[in-house]
């Protein structure tokens, strides 16, 4: 199995798990209210950064941010109380 497919599967699993966890704690929050951000270290080669972009896009991510931090997935919840 290609590495990109494995990385995409791992990213998708984390996304689904986070959505499920958020939904359990905040039932009013919908998937469209959550924005996911994946970052990669700036010292990674351009090829490695592109690889992660493509793996993320493959599972529906729209943007991959490049920062000087380790790879992590975080969520930013946009929640409006009525």
PDB file of C-alpha atoms in Angstrom:
ATOM      1  CA  UNK A   1       0.000   0.000   0.000  1.00  0.00           C
ATOM      2  CA  UNK A   2       1.438   3.437  -0.880  1.00  0.00           C
ATOM      3  CA  UNK A   3       2.667   5.620   1.992  1.00  0.00           C
ATOM      4  CA  UNK A   4       0.413   8.505   0.907  1.00  0.00           C
ATOM      5  CA  UNK A   5      -2.634   6.258   1.264  1.00  0.00           C
ATOM      6  CA  UNK A   6      -1.547   5.220   4.755  1.00  0.00           C
ATOM      7  CA  UNK A   7      -0.965   8.835   5.819  1.00  0.00           C
ATOM      8  CA  UNK A   8      -4.342   9.828   4.355  1.00  0.00           C
ATOM      9  CA  UNK A   9      -6.044   7.025   6.250  1.00  0.00           C
ATOM     10  CA  UNK A  10      -4.377   8.129   9.507  1.00  0.00           C
ATOM     11  CA  UNK A  11      -5.423  11.763   8.966  1.00  0.00           C
ATOM     12  CA  UNK A  12      -8.982  10.701   8.167  1.00  0.00           C
ATOM     13  CA  UNK A  13      -9.127   8.487  11.270  1.00  0.00           C
ATOM     14  CA  UNK A  14      -7.988  11.377  13.487  1.00  0.00           C
ATOM     15  CA  UNK A  15     -10.523  13.719  11.869  1.00  0.00           C
ATOM     16  CA  UNK A  16     -13.396  11.273  12.427  1.00  0.00           C
ATOM     17  CA  UNK A  17     -12.308  10.574  15.996  1.00  0.00           C
ATOM     18  CA  UNK A  18     -12.089  14.277  16.817  1.00  0.00           C
ATOM     19  CA  UNK A  19     -15.495  14.986  15.264  1.00  0.00           C
ATOM     20  CA  UNK A  20     -16.988  12.141  17.287  1.00  0.00           C
ATOM     21  CA  UNK A  21     -15.363  13.326  20.522  1.00  0.00           C
ATOM     22  CA  UNK A  22     -16.450  16.913  19.966  1.00  0.00           C
ATOM     23  CA  UNK A  23     -19.981  15.737  19.143  1.00  0.00           C
ATOM     24  CA  UNK A  24     -20.166  13.805  22.405  1.00  0.00           C
ATOM     25  CA  UNK A  25     -19.170  16.852  24.443  1.00  0.00           C
ATOM     26  CA  UNK A  26     -20.927  19.516  22.370  1.00  0.00           C
ATOM     27  CA  UNK A  27     -23.943  17.989  20.593  1.00  0.00           C
ATOM     28  CA  UNK A  28     -24.922  21.326  19.003  1.00  0.00           C
ATOM     29  CA  UNK A  29     -21.655  21.551  17.050  1.00  0.00           C
ATOM     30  CA  UNK A  30     -21.800  20.271  13.486  1.00  0.00           C
ATOM     31  CA  UNK A  31     -18.902  19.079  11.358  1.00  0.00           C
ATOM     32  CA  UNK A  32     -19.074  22.267   9.284  1.00  0.00           C
ATOM     33  CA  UNK A  33     -18.362  24.250  12.489  1.00  0.00           C
ATOM     34  CA  UNK A  34     -14.940  22.616  12.926  1.00  0.00           C
ATOM     35  CA  UNK A  35     -11.820  23.648  11.032  1.00  0.00           C
ATOM     36  CA  UNK A  36      -8.828  21.302  11.060  1.00  0.00           C
ATOM     37  CA  UNK A  37      -5.257  22.484  10.660  1.00  0.00           C
ATOM     38  CA  UNK A  38      -2.244  20.312   9.932  1.00  0.00           C
ATOM     39  CA  UNK A  39       1.197  21.811  10.304  1.00  0.00           C
ATOM     40  CA  UNK A  40       4.619  20.501   9.347  1.00  0.00           C
ATOM     41  CA  UNK A  41       8.107  21.614  10.390  1.00  0.00           C
ATOM     42  CA  UNK A  42       9.668  24.300   8.207  1.00  0.00           C
ATOM     43  CA  UNK A  43      12.861  22.244   8.024  1.00  0.00           C
ATOM     44  CA  UNK A  44      11.091  19.458   6.106  1.00  0.00           C
ATOM     45  CA  UNK A  45      12.020  19.246   2.454  1.00  0.00           C
ATOM     46  CA  UNK A  46       9.624  20.681  -0.109  1.00  0.00           C
ATOM     47  CA  UNK A  47       8.904  17.129  -1.253  1.00  0.00           C
ATOM     48  CA  UNK A  48       7.896  16.075   2.284  1.00  0.00           C
ATOM     49  CA  UNK A  49       5.680  19.153   2.671  1.00  0.00           C
ATOM     50  CA  UNK A  50       4.039  18.438  -0.681  1.00  0.00           C
ATOM     51  CA  UNK A  51       3.511  14.811   0.319  1.00  0.00           C
ATOM     52  CA  UNK A  52       1.602  15.898   3.444  1.00  0.00           C
ATOM     53  CA  UNK A  53      -0.430  18.428   1.433  1.00  0.00           C
ATOM     54  CA  UNK A  54      -1.479  15.712  -0.999  1.00  0.00           C
ATOM     55  CA  UNK A  55      -2.268  13.236   1.790  1.00  0.00           C
ATOM     56  CA  UNK A  56      -4.455  15.833   3.527  1.00  0.00           C
ATOM     57  CA  UNK A  57      -6.218  16.922   0.338  1.00  0.00           C
ATOM     58  CA  UNK A  58      -6.942  13.280  -0.474  1.00  0.00           C
ATOM     59  CA  UNK A  59      -9.246  13.104   2.572  1.00  0.00           C
ATOM     60  CA  UNK A  60     -10.886  16.487   2.093  1.00  0.00           C
ATOM     61  CA  UNK A  61      -8.587  18.973   3.805  1.00  0.00           C
ATOM     62  CA  UNK A  62      -8.376  22.269   1.975  1.00  0.00           C
ATOM     63  CA  UNK A  63      -5.296  23.897   3.455  1.00  0.00           C
ATOM     64  CA  UNK A  64      -2.011  22.755   4.911  1.00  0.00           C
ATOM     65  CA  UNK A  65      -0.160  25.359   6.947  1.00  0.00           C
ATOM     66  CA  UNK A  66       3.614  25.345   7.158  1.00  0.00           C
ATOM     67  CA  UNK A  67       4.966  26.404  10.539  1.00  0.00           C
ATOM     68  CA  UNK A  68       8.137  25.856  12.549  1.00  0.00           C
ATOM     69  CA  UNK A  69       6.485  23.272  14.782  1.00  0.00           C
ATOM     70  CA  UNK A  70       6.221  19.507  14.815  1.00  0.00           C
ATOM     71  CA  UNK A  71       3.465  17.802  12.865  1.00  0.00           C
ATOM     72  CA  UNK A  72       0.216  17.909  14.748  1.00  0.00           C
ATOM     73  CA  UNK A  73      -3.453  18.021  14.100  1.00  0.00           C
ATOM     74  CA  UNK A  74      -5.504  20.530  15.966  1.00  0.00           C
ATOM     75  CA  UNK A  75      -9.049  21.681  15.797  1.00  0.00           C
ATOM     76  CA  UNK A  76     -10.424  25.135  15.964  1.00  0.00           C
ATOM     77  CA  UNK A  77     -14.044  25.064  16.928  1.00  0.00           C
ATOM     78  CA  UNK A  78     -16.226  27.898  15.770  1.00  0.00           C
ATOM     79  CA  UNK A  79     -19.128  27.764  18.152  1.00  0.00           C
ATOM     80  CA  UNK A  80     -21.779  30.434  18.378  1.00  0.00           C
ATOM     81  CA  UNK A  81     -24.148  30.407  21.280  1.00  0.00           C
ATOM     82  CA  UNK A  82     -27.599  31.575  20.419  1.00  0.00           C
TER      83      UNK A  82
END
